[in-house]
Short mmCIF file of C-alpha atoms in Angstrom, two decimals:
data_model
loop_
_atom_site.label_atom_id
_atom_site.label_comp_id
_atom_site.label_asym_id
_atom_site.label_seq_id
_atom_site.Cartn_x
_atom_site.Cartn_y
_atom_site.Cartn_z
CA UNK A 1 22.64 -3.49 1.90
CA UNK A 2 21.37 -3.51 -1.17
CA UNK A 3 18.27 -5.36 -2.63
CA UNK A 4 17.41 -6.65 -6.18
CA UNK A 5 13.25 -6.16 -6.80
CA UNK A 6 10.52 -7.17 -9.59
CA UNK A 7 7.87 -4.55 -10.59
CA UNK A 8 5.27 -5.70 -11.88
CA UNK A 9 1.77 -5.26 -12.22
CA UNK A 10 -0.59 -6.59 -9.95
CA UNK A 11 0.72 -8.50 -6.84
CA UNK A 12 4.23 -9.78 -6.87
CA UNK A 13 5.33 -11.40 -4.03
CA UNK A 14 8.92 -11.56 -2.24
CA UNK A 15 9.09 -13.43 0.97
CA UNK A 16 6.67 -16.31 2.26
CA UNK A 17 4.40 -14.58 4.95
CA UNK A 18 4.00 -15.66 8.90
CA UNK A 19 0.62 -15.43 9.79
CA UNK A 20 0.94 -14.89 13.78
CA UNK A 21 3.44 -12.48 16.03
CA UNK A 22 4.02 -10.49 13.66
CA UNK A 23 3.51 -6.56 12.47
CA UNK A 24 1.65 -6.18 8.80
CA UNK A 25 2.23 -2.88 7.43
CA UNK A 26 0.73 -1.71 4.32
CA UNK A 27 2.59 1.11 2.56
CA UNK A 28 0.77 2.61 -0.30
CA UNK A 29 1.62 6.12 -2.10
CA UNK A 30 0.45 7.22 -5.77
CA UNK A 31 1.72 9.64 -8.17
CA UNK A 32 0.08 11.17 -11.34
CA UNK A 33 0.24 7.96 -13.70
CA UNK A 34 0.52 5.06 -11.25
CA UNK A 35 -0.41 4.08 -7.33
CA UNK A 36 2.30 1.49 -5.22
CA UNK A 37 1.86 -0.39 -2.57
CA UNK A 38 3.87 -3.32 -0.27
CA UNK A 39 2.60 -5.21 1.84
CA UNK A 40 5.88 -5.96 4.65
CA UNK A 41 5.67 -7.81 8.25
CA UNK A 42 8.02 -6.50 10.78
CA UNK A 43 10.14 -8.65 12.90
CA UNK A 44 10.89 -9.11 16.59
CA UNK A 45 14.70 -7.45 15.39
CA UNK A 46 12.34 -4.34 13.12
CA UNK A 47 13.48 -4.98 10.23
CA UNK A 48 11.24 -4.96 7.19
CA UNK A 49 10.67 -7.97 5.96
CA UNK A 50 8.67 -7.22 1.75
CA UNK A 51 6.21 -9.87 1.06
CA UNK A 52 3.75 -8.49 -1.72
CA UNK A 53 3.97 -5.48 -4.09
CA UNK A 54 1.32 -4.39 -5.71
CA UNK A 55 1.30 -1.50 -8.73
CA UNK A 56 -1.87 -0.75 -11.69
CA UNK A 57 -1.56 2.36 -14.02
CA UNK A 58 -3.96 5.27 -13.32
CA UNK A 59 -7.04 5.33 -16.11
CA UNK A 60 -6.94 8.94 -17.71
CA UNK A 61 -9.93 9.70 -15.65
CA UNK A 62 -8.01 9.22 -12.84
CA UNK A 63 -5.66 10.47 -13.77
CA UNK A 64 -7.58 14.28 -12.95
CA UNK A 65 -8.79 13.18 -9.76
CA UNK A 66 -7.22 14.94 -6.86
CA UNK A 67 -4.63 13.93 -4.55
CA UNK A 68 -6.88 13.03 -1.23
CA UNK A 69 -8.56 11.00 -3.85
CA UNK A 70 -5.72 9.28 -5.55
CA UNK A 71 -4.15 8.42 -2.21
CA UNK A 72 -7.56 6.78 -0.96
CA UNK A 73 -7.70 4.60 -4.14
CA UNK A 74 -3.96 3.72 -4.07
CA UNK A 75 -4.69 2.37 -0.25
CA UNK A 76 -8.90 0.90 -1.61
CA UNK A 77 -6.70 -1.06 -3.94
CA UNK A 78 -3.90 -2.21 -2.29
CA UNK A 79 -6.30 -3.48 0.94
CA UNK A 80 -8.74 -5.61 -2.12
CA UNK A 81 -5.39 -6.77 -4.41
CA UNK A 82 -3.82 -8.43 -0.80
CA UNK A 83 -7.13 -9.36 1.21
CA UNK A 84 -6.06 -12.73 0.76
CA UNK A 85 -3.28 -11.87 3.40
CA UNK A 86 -4.71 -8.91 5.23
CA UNK A 87 -8.45 -10.42 6.10
CA UNK A 88 -7.86 -11.77 9.85
CA UNK A 89 -5.33 -9.76 10.66
CA UNK A 90 -4.60 -6.32 12.50
CA UNK A 91 -2.56 -4.27 10.32
CA UNK A 92 -1.56 -1.05 9.80
CA UNK A 93 -1.69 1.36 6.74
CA UNK A 94 0.77 3.73 5.92
CA UNK A 95 0.41 7.01 3.89
CA UNK A 96 2.38 9.81 3.05
CA UNK A 97 -0.58 11.91 2.78
CA UNK A 98 -1.27 13.24 6.02
CA UNK A 99 -5.09 14.38 5.26
CA UNK A 100 -5.90 10.36 4.73
CA UNK A 101 -5.21 9.84 7.85
CA UNK A 102 -8.89 11.09 8.49
CA UNK A 103 -10.48 9.56 4.91
CA UNK A 104 -13.54 8.40 7.34
CA UNK A 105 -14.85 11.84 7.92
CA UNK A 106 -14.62 11.95 3.74
CA UNK A 107 -18.02 13.62 2.26
CA UNK A 108 -17.05 11.82 -1.19
CA UNK A 109 -19.23 9.03 -2.34
CA UNK A 110 -16.92 7.54 -3.95
CA UNK A 111 -14.65 7.83 -0.83
CA UNK A 112 -17.25 6.67 1.20
CA UNK A 113 -18.38 3.61 -0.67
CA UNK A 114 -14.51 2.79 -0.88
CA UNK A 115 -14.34 3.35 3.50
CA UNK A 116 -17.23 0.94 3.58
CA UNK A 117 -15.40 -2.04 1.91
CA UNK A 118 -12.03 -1.64 4.09
CA UNK A 119 -14.66 -1.87 7.38
CA UNK A 120 -14.19 -5.46 6.98
CA UNK A 121 -10.82 -5.07 7.49
CA UNK A 122 -8.41 -3.89 10.59
CA UNK A 123 -6.55 -2.03 10.56
CA UNK A 124 -5.32 1.61 11.41
CA UNK A 125 -4.03 4.66 9.01
CA UNK A 126 -0.59 6.13 10.21
CA UNK A 127 0.76 9.61 8.09
CA UNK A 128 4.81 8.58 7.10
CA UNK A 129 7.07 11.50 5.73
CA UNK A 130 7.54 11.31 1.83
CA UNK A 131 11.32 9.97 2.46
CA UNK A 132 9.74 6.61 4.79
CA UNK A 133 7.83 5.86 1.50
CA UNK A 134 10.19 5.56 -1.04
CA UNK A 135 9.61 1.83 -2.10
CA UNK A 136 5.88 2.27 -2.26
CA UNK A 137 6.86 5.50 -4.74
CA UNK A 138 9.42 3.71 -6.98
CA UNK A 139 7.11 0.56 -6.65
CA UNK A 140 3.93 2.83 -8.21
CA UNK A 141 6.66 4.52 -10.65
CA UNK A 142 7.75 1.62 -12.05
CA UNK A 143 7.29 0.24 -15.74
CA UNK A 144 5.89 -3.33 -16.13
CA UNK A 145 8.89 -5.80 -15.37
CA UNK A 146 11.75 -3.23 -14.74
CA UNK A 147 14.11 -3.78 -12.07
CA UNK A 148 14.73 -1.52 -9.50
CA UNK A 149 18.11 -1.51 -7.53
CA UNK A 150 16.45 0.11 -4.13
CA UNK A 151 18.68 0.89 -0.80
CA UNK A 152 16.91 -0.77 2.02
CA UNK A 153 20.06 0.32 4.96
#
């Protein structure tokens, strides 16, 4: 089935969240120009229901960062923007950058600082393929106020 999602800078909500008995999934991705994230809840039927979209254009300085730093920033930024939904809930962060799964072992001070903030939350990081992370990738690459048709089947 095809669904139309408005993709805007900041936070865009879609469905009303249910705060009990549902798995929370946060998918993040970062391109060379922008980052994107989608917060889902997974129903008993296994359907991923989008709750909120987050995107941010990268600064000129951030565009020069290494991939692992960009991906770590995408996680930090998304969790910080979506803290209202995530505090008090256990959730899974899904990323398509395998090295990010062990970001707690990073020696970069900025990533350690972001990780320190993330310790306020109960989550685990899981690696997924880039094909599974297409929607978060589209959110990050979209321009403000554009609409993208996405095949969710």
